[in-house]
Amino acid sequence: MSNSLRGVGAALITPFKEDLSIDFESYKKLIAYVSEEGCDYLVVNGTTGESATTTLSEKAELLAFSKANNPKNLPIVYGLGGNNTAQILENISKTNFDGVEAILSVCPYYNKPSQAGIIAHFTAIADACPVPVILYNVPGRTVTPIAVDTTIALSAHPNVIALKDASTSMDQAIDLSKRVPADFLLLSGDDNLVTPQVSLGYQGVISVIANGFPKEFHEMTWAALNGDFKASATLQRRFHIFDDLLYRESNPVGIKKVCEIRGISHARVRLPLVEASEGLGQLIEEAMKSEGFL
């Protein structure tokens, strides 16, 4: 398990047709692209996949399609979380986990639970889920963070195997790297911090930018994992300009524009998100050219 989730997990976008139904032809093209260009596993139905606005039946279709159209038979991580614990447990009971390596489950949002509530929430999920659980800490979206002490407490559960850390806090990254058990995976959730976080002991990244730059992002991440931090840092600096551009109008608006420029899929998103503005699209294309990605 630990080896299969090292490296780069592509947090796949969900392409849409003009009527905003799922564009499975483009989705198949995307999976083939990130697989052939070096990603180590696929993350289906994460935030970048617009999980907030896909229906339960669409989520099931995306998972089934990903399993059936996985040319390199890469491990699949499935996003399955929310802020209603009972609903998540029901969804777990209805999900076909054949071919699923683990689930990625976000910290409950909006309710603003205490840390004790977060522990109880994830314990219930880990007890019920037939595959391992990756915690997802992203306080920029959830408001409430998963505290370091909470992560340490949950790491004692045999079915909680990893943390995707999108806190943006290097202080927290240092603390986590000192305190988690040796067999507990720390995964970056910040594309802009992969190289320094790997230097602390993180084992890879669940990445937004890997949708559009899988080859180079794989090279960057594995250079760091193999101890070549100079080479990794050189690529990390090339990606730095995108840390602002891809999130300026919210994720996955920016990365969908990258995929459109690449000819993989259209940049359409579902409301309340709107497609990248003309100005942002121009800046993204200019950045891709200036950094040698086009």
Short mmCIF file of C-alpha atoms in Angstrom, two decimals:
data_model
loop_
_atom_site.label_atom_id
_atom_site.label_comp_id
_atom_site.label_asym_id
_atom_site.label_seq_id
_atom_site.Cartn_x
_atom_site.Cartn_y
_atom_site.Cartn_z
CA MET A 1 0.00 0.00 0.00
CA SER A 2 2.66 2.55 0.95
CA ASN A 3 4.56 2.04 -2.31
CA SER A 4 1.44 2.22 -4.50
CA LEU A 5 0.55 5.66 -3.18
CA ARG A 6 4.01 7.20 -3.37
CA GLY A 7 4.80 9.67 -6.11
CA VAL A 8 2.15 11.63 -8.03
CA GLY A 9 -1.56 11.02 -7.79
CA ALA A 10 -3.44 13.01 -10.43
CA ALA A 11 -6.55 14.63 -8.93
CA LEU A 12 -8.53 14.21 -12.14
CA ILE A 13 -10.76 16.94 -13.51
CA THR A 14 -14.23 15.98 -14.74
CA PRO A 15 -14.64 17.23 -18.33
CA PHE A 16 -18.08 18.44 -19.41
CA LYS A 17 -19.89 18.66 -22.72
CA GLU A 18 -21.68 21.80 -23.86
CA ASP A 19 -24.83 20.70 -21.98
CA LEU A 20 -22.63 20.13 -18.88
CA SER A 21 -23.11 16.38 -18.90
CA ILE A 22 -19.91 14.40 -18.34
CA ASP A 23 -17.68 14.20 -21.41
CA PHE A 24 -16.45 10.63 -21.04
CA GLU A 25 -14.53 10.72 -24.33
CA SER A 26 -12.36 13.56 -23.01
CA TYR A 27 -12.14 11.87 -19.60
CA LYS A 28 -10.75 8.75 -21.28
CA LYS A 29 -8.22 10.92 -23.14
CA LEU A 30 -7.20 12.57 -19.86
CA ILE A 31 -6.68 9.26 -18.05
CA ALA A 32 -4.55 7.97 -20.91
CA TYR A 33 -2.54 11.20 -20.98
CA VAL A 34 -1.67 11.34 -17.28
CA SER A 35 -1.00 7.59 -17.24
CA GLU A 36 1.35 7.61 -20.23
CA GLU A 37 3.15 10.73 -18.98
CA GLY A 38 4.10 9.23 -15.63
CA CYS A 39 1.45 9.69 -12.93
CA ASP A 40 1.57 6.92 -10.35
CA TYR A 41 -2.10 6.71 -9.44
CA LEU A 42 -5.48 8.27 -10.21
CA VAL A 43 -7.68 10.24 -7.82
CA VAL A 44 -11.32 10.17 -8.91
CA ASN A 45 -14.06 12.45 -7.57
CA GLY A 46 -11.89 14.82 -5.60
CA THR A 47 -12.37 18.57 -5.28
CA THR A 48 -10.66 19.04 -8.65
CA GLY A 49 -13.22 16.64 -10.14
CA GLU A 50 -15.98 19.05 -9.03
CA SER A 51 -17.34 16.54 -6.54
CA ALA A 52 -19.48 19.30 -5.03
CA THR A 53 -21.65 19.43 -8.16
CA THR A 54 -21.65 15.87 -9.48
CA THR A 55 -24.55 13.63 -8.50
CA LEU A 56 -24.22 10.32 -6.69
CA SER A 57 -25.00 8.44 -9.90
CA GLU A 58 -22.39 10.50 -11.79
CA LYS A 59 -19.80 9.76 -9.12
CA ALA A 60 -20.49 6.04 -9.51
CA GLU A 61 -20.22 6.36 -13.29
CA LEU A 62 -16.90 8.19 -13.04
CA LEU A 63 -15.50 5.51 -10.75
CA ALA A 64 -16.72 2.65 -12.95
CA PHE A 65 -15.41 4.37 -16.09
CA SER A 66 -12.02 4.99 -14.49
CA LYS A 67 -11.69 1.32 -13.62
CA ALA A 68 -12.69 0.23 -17.12
CA ASN A 69 -10.47 2.75 -18.94
CA ASN A 70 -7.24 2.52 -16.98
CA PRO A 71 -4.62 1.61 -19.59
CA LYS A 72 -1.77 1.13 -17.15
CA ASN A 73 -3.93 -0.36 -14.40
CA LEU A 74 -2.86 2.40 -12.03
CA PRO A 75 -4.13 2.37 -8.44
CA ILE A 76 -7.35 4.35 -7.97
CA VAL A 77 -8.14 6.55 -4.99
CA TYR A 78 -11.80 7.54 -4.72
CA GLY A 79 -13.02 10.76 -3.12
CA LEU A 80 -15.68 9.91 -0.57
CA GLY A 81 -16.27 12.47 2.14
CA GLY A 82 -18.53 15.27 3.30
CA ASN A 83 -20.03 16.91 6.33
CA ASN A 84 -22.82 14.42 7.05
CA THR A 85 -21.26 11.35 8.64
CA ALA A 86 -24.40 9.22 8.36
CA GLN A 87 -24.71 9.98 4.65
CA ILE A 88 -21.06 9.04 4.05
CA LEU A 89 -21.58 5.73 5.83
CA GLU A 90 -24.62 5.07 3.63
CA ASN A 91 -22.61 5.95 0.52
CA ILE A 92 -19.86 3.55 1.64
CA SER A 93 -22.42 0.77 1.93
CA LYS A 94 -23.56 1.41 -1.68
CA THR A 95 -20.12 1.76 -3.30
CA ASN A 96 -18.37 -0.96 -5.30
CA PHE A 97 -14.82 -0.88 -3.96
CA ASP A 98 -13.43 -3.52 -6.32
CA GLY A 99 -10.30 -2.00 -7.81
CA VAL A 100 -10.21 0.91 -5.34
CA GLU A 101 -6.94 1.26 -3.44
CA ALA A 102 -8.17 3.77 -0.84
CA ILE A 103 -10.64 6.58 -0.31
CA LEU A 104 -9.77 10.25 0.15
CA SER A 105 -12.06 11.78 2.75
CA VAL A 106 -12.17 15.51 3.39
CA CYS A 107 -12.45 17.14 6.81
CA PRO A 108 -16.12 18.01 7.45
CA TYR A 109 -16.87 21.52 6.23
CA TYR A 110 -19.48 24.12 7.23
CA ASN A 111 -20.54 22.33 10.46
CA LYS A 112 -17.26 23.44 12.14
CA PRO A 113 -16.84 20.33 14.32
CA SER A 114 -14.48 20.22 17.27
CA GLN A 115 -11.34 18.09 16.99
CA ALA A 116 -13.13 15.44 19.05
CA GLY A 117 -15.92 15.51 16.46
CA ILE A 118 -13.40 15.13 13.64
CA ILE A 119 -11.87 12.11 15.36
CA ALA A 120 -15.30 10.54 15.85
CA HIS A 121 -16.26 11.29 12.23
CA PHE A 122 -13.19 9.69 10.69
CA THR A 123 -13.23 6.77 13.13
CA ALA A 124 -16.77 5.93 12.01
CA ILE A 125 -15.68 6.10 8.35
CA ALA A 126 -12.55 4.02 8.92
CA ASP A 127 -14.54 1.41 10.86
CA ALA A 128 -17.08 1.09 8.04
CA CYS A 129 -14.90 1.39 4.94
CA PRO A 130 -13.59 -1.84 3.37
CA VAL A 131 -10.55 -0.05 1.94
CA PRO A 132 -8.04 2.26 3.69
CA VAL A 133 -8.76 5.92 4.38
CA ILE A 134 -6.64 8.94 3.44
CA LEU A 135 -7.47 11.99 5.56
CA TYR A 136 -7.73 15.27 3.64
CA ASN A 137 -6.84 18.45 5.49
CA VAL A 138 -7.72 21.55 3.44
CA PRO A 139 -8.70 24.34 5.86
CA GLY A 140 -8.84 26.89 3.05
CA ARG A 141 -12.04 25.13 1.96
CA THR A 142 -13.34 23.57 5.17
CA VAL A 143 -12.51 26.40 7.63
CA THR A 144 -11.92 23.82 10.35
CA PRO A 145 -8.48 22.17 10.13
CA ILE A 146 -7.43 18.67 11.08
CA ALA A 147 -5.00 19.52 13.86
CA VAL A 148 -1.67 17.74 14.13
CA ASP A 149 -2.72 16.07 17.39
CA THR A 150 -5.90 14.86 15.67
CA THR A 151 -3.91 13.37 12.79
CA ILE A 152 -1.66 11.58 15.29
CA ALA A 153 -4.69 10.20 17.15
CA LEU A 154 -6.31 8.97 13.92
CA SER A 155 -3.06 7.45 12.65
CA ALA A 156 -3.44 4.83 15.37
CA HIS A 157 -6.50 3.45 13.56
CA PRO A 158 -5.38 0.50 11.42
CA ASN A 159 -7.53 1.65 8.49
CA VAL A 160 -6.29 5.26 8.44
CA ILE A 161 -3.11 5.14 6.39
CA ALA A 162 -2.30 8.65 5.15
CA LEU A 163 -2.91 12.38 5.21
CA LYS A 164 -3.23 14.67 2.22
CA ASP A 165 -1.92 17.92 3.67
CA ALA A 166 -3.22 21.05 1.94
CA SER A 167 -2.77 23.28 4.97
CA THR A 168 0.02 25.32 3.26
CA SER A 169 1.78 25.40 6.64
CA MET A 170 5.42 24.34 6.63
CA ASP A 171 5.46 24.58 10.43
CA GLN A 172 2.70 21.99 10.52
CA ALA A 173 4.53 19.88 7.94
CA ILE A 174 7.63 19.81 10.14
CA ASP A 175 5.58 18.88 13.20
CA LEU A 176 3.74 16.11 11.34
CA SER A 177 6.94 14.68 9.90
CA LYS A 178 8.41 14.41 13.38
CA ARG A 179 5.41 12.76 14.98
CA VAL A 180 3.55 10.44 12.59
CA PRO A 181 4.25 6.70 12.75
CA ALA A 182 6.86 5.41 10.32
CA ASP A 183 4.26 3.54 8.25
CA PHE A 184 1.87 6.51 7.97
CA LEU A 185 2.02 8.32 4.62
CA LEU A 186 2.24 12.08 4.40
CA LEU A 187 1.15 13.35 0.99
CA SER A 188 1.39 16.93 -0.15
CA GLY A 189 -1.81 18.67 -1.18
CA ASP A 190 0.04 21.82 -2.26
CA ASP A 191 1.66 21.58 -5.69
CA ASN A 192 3.80 24.58 -4.80
CA LEU A 193 5.36 22.87 -1.75
CA VAL A 194 6.15 19.36 -2.97
CA THR A 195 9.95 19.65 -3.04
CA PRO A 196 10.35 21.09 0.47
CA GLN A 197 7.73 18.75 1.92
CA VAL A 198 9.42 15.68 0.43
CA SER A 199 12.64 16.90 2.04
CA LEU A 200 10.82 16.51 5.38
CA GLY A 201 9.68 12.97 4.64
CA TYR A 202 6.48 13.38 2.63
CA GLN A 203 6.07 10.58 0.11
CA GLY A 204 4.50 12.40 -2.81
CA VAL A 205 1.56 14.55 -3.79
CA ILE A 206 -2.08 14.41 -4.81
CA SER A 207 -1.82 17.00 -7.53
CA VAL A 208 -4.03 19.40 -9.45
CA ILE A 209 -1.33 20.53 -11.88
CA ALA A 210 -0.55 16.93 -12.87
CA ASN A 211 -3.65 17.03 -15.10
CA GLY A 212 -1.84 19.39 -17.43
CA PHE A 213 1.86 18.77 -16.76
CA PRO A 214 2.11 15.11 -15.71
CA LYS A 215 5.54 14.33 -17.17
CA GLU A 216 7.35 17.29 -15.65
CA PHE A 217 5.54 17.03 -12.33
CA HIS A 218 6.40 13.35 -12.09
CA GLU A 219 10.05 14.17 -12.81
CA MET A 220 10.06 16.88 -10.17
CA THR A 221 8.44 14.73 -7.48
CA TRP A 222 10.58 11.66 -8.09
CA ALA A 223 13.76 13.69 -8.26
CA ALA A 224 12.97 14.81 -4.71
CA LEU A 225 11.97 11.30 -3.59
CA ASN A 226 15.27 10.01 -4.96
CA GLY A 227 17.22 12.70 -3.11
CA ASP A 228 18.06 14.99 -6.04
CA PHE A 229 16.64 18.16 -4.52
CA LYS A 230 18.58 20.44 -6.85
CA ALA A 231 16.86 18.98 -9.92
CA SER A 232 13.52 18.92 -8.14
CA ALA A 233 13.83 22.55 -7.06
CA THR A 234 14.63 23.64 -10.61
CA LEU A 235 11.30 22.23 -11.81
CA GLN A 236 9.47 23.45 -8.71
CA ARG A 237 10.53 27.01 -9.56
CA ARG A 238 9.19 26.63 -13.12
CA PHE A 239 5.78 25.69 -11.73
CA HIS A 240 5.67 28.54 -9.22
CA ILE A 241 3.94 30.99 -11.56
CA PHE A 242 0.97 28.62 -11.85
CA ASP A 243 0.32 28.56 -8.10
CA ASP A 244 -1.43 31.90 -8.43
CA LEU A 245 -2.90 31.53 -11.92
CA LEU A 246 -4.58 28.16 -11.46
CA TYR A 247 -6.44 29.27 -8.33
CA ARG A 248 -7.13 32.92 -9.15
CA GLU A 249 -10.69 32.12 -10.26
CA SER A 250 -10.95 28.97 -8.12
CA ASN A 251 -10.00 25.36 -8.72
CA PRO A 252 -10.49 23.61 -11.17
CA VAL A 253 -11.15 26.65 -13.39
CA GLY A 254 -7.47 27.26 -14.10
CA ILE A 255 -6.35 23.68 -14.66
CA LYS A 256 -9.34 23.07 -16.94
CA LYS A 257 -8.09 25.95 -19.06
CA VAL A 258 -4.66 24.30 -19.19
CA CYS A 259 -6.28 21.06 -20.37
CA GLU A 260 -8.18 22.96 -23.05
CA ILE A 261 -4.96 24.58 -24.27
CA ARG A 262 -3.42 21.10 -24.31
CA GLY A 263 -6.31 19.83 -26.48
CA ILE A 264 -7.45 17.31 -23.89
CA SER A 265 -10.85 18.67 -22.92
CA HIS A 266 -12.97 21.81 -22.82
CA ALA A 267 -12.63 24.31 -19.97
CA ARG A 268 -16.31 24.14 -18.98
CA VAL A 269 -17.21 24.01 -15.28
CA ARG A 270 -20.53 23.76 -13.46
CA LEU A 271 -22.13 26.63 -11.56
CA PRO A 272 -21.48 28.27 -9.19
CA LEU A 273 -18.05 28.16 -10.86
CA VAL A 274 -17.70 29.85 -14.22
CA GLU A 275 -15.23 29.21 -17.00
CA ALA A 276 -11.89 31.02 -16.93
CA SER A 277 -12.08 34.63 -18.03
CA GLU A 278 -10.42 35.59 -21.30
CA GLY A 279 -7.75 37.50 -19.41
CA LEU A 280 -6.88 34.58 -17.17
CA GLY A 281 -6.78 32.22 -20.12
CA GLN A 282 -4.28 34.47 -21.86
CA LEU A 283 -2.09 34.67 -18.75
CA ILE A 284 -2.10 30.89 -18.37
CA GLU A 285 -1.14 30.35 -22.01
CA GLU A 286 1.61 32.97 -21.76
CA ALA A 287 2.96 31.29 -18.61
CA MET A 288 2.96 27.90 -20.31
CA LYS A 289 4.98 29.38 -23.17
CA SER A 290 7.38 31.35 -20.98
CA GLU A 291 8.18 28.32 -18.82
CA GLY A 292 8.70 26.07 -21.83
CA PHE A 293 5.56 23.96 -21.46
CA LEU A 294 4.22 24.86 -24.92
#
